[in-house]
């Protein structure tokens, strides 16, 4: 397989991603500032970092992934004071919500979560090292600042030109524009009503930028493999991290910088004033599935701006339904084939199954990606002929038979496995990786219909589908539980008005309730009481539960 190559913002080149030692990818990702609930733009970044770590592991790398929790900074102090709460109490609520949302989206937890307030001594020590070389200086009010003119490479990440900056000019806010580049705050002196710590450098609290440098070097050392974050953090945050870290250690900080682009919502910048600002919980309470949100946010490669649309969410849900249906069909076919069943029993493996389906065309790589491009594969479905004949619209009588190896299918499976890994190895091109999988879904469905699938073909398909789900993680259906958790949260927070009425209707039946009604329906059909069987189907349909009768039994899914 080709080496994994990623675009490195530092230098603007695509470079091999190679761990420096022990085959362990040492990576740091800027985590949340826990002052409010996370929005979908935030989660796009964390989802693409999730793809990076999952694919690196799939390719055999070990992981040491550190993510910070910023639990003290300007916005937190402002909001906590407005709420009349101490910052630790205020941030605990939003940290818990953030981690719940990450779990809902299937984002793996990093190996280390580092809270800023638990690492104050490391920040103070770093400032002392900078002060010892006259790179950090103290002002009359007791604050400490970084002299950017002592770091000649300042601006090398973002391309900032320092000409014309007044020597000694300072900025004490955490976030500012490029044309406001000044000496930045490392430590902010005590102020009434603000959280503070008594330390060797005085009473105060850390500036935002020093937090990540201290925690990254504490857990990963002065130099590590990769630093990730959203493109909005490139300046000033990441630029300042590099400056203070490299001045303190006299070594390179992160060898590779990974930045995820912004997203638009319905073609516009997301903002509360535009009425298009959505948290994950907003979308769940509107009735959208967490898996659909995950899949849509991963549909466009991380270095391309994406356009998040509600049509795209619908198409994403259809895509997942097709994938899950295919996975279940593949599992049933494998179980009915003695050779495959014996192989699975010997290895302890099996294809993941659930209520699934396929559909997401290869996404175009324009500057702003339109999720509507996904609709093409949803519409065409497995009946599209890409080099495989089909003998009719319905499965043939031979659909469950397994013949001799299908050389044409075997060749396609090998090609698509290569294409899948080539796409992800090429700067994590999630769009092309998905397209390769949907080509397989289409071809194998046709071959199953025609009875031209061998045990070897099934095993190869199963292996590729497992590689796909190891990265995209959408085949296992956890959506009902995730949505129910969002509903429970809304009720506890007094936000019942935000819950879509049809959502409450759909979730009024538990999985066990549905299974019991299906068992009753099956019994009614055996007794030829078709009126009762139809009544149960209609009752379930009214609750948003769709049934499908197959040779392997009845499957169901929620709308």
XYZ file of C-alpha atoms in Angstrom, residues 28-33 46 66-70 98 208 212 228 233:
17
model
C -1.828 16.941 19.503
C -5.241 18.326 18.622
C -6.553 21.624 19.900
C -9.707 20.699 21.768
C -12.746 22.696 22.791
C -13.014 25.870 24.784
C -12.789 16.601 15.305
C -3.369 14.377 23.239
C -6.278 16.814 23.215
C -6.625 19.792 25.506
C -9.720 21.056 27.241
C -9.497 24.832 27.549
C -18.800 18.055 24.524
C -4.743 30.925 25.917
C -1.367 24.244 24.493
C -4.103 19.400 14.285
C -6.592 28.499 14.827
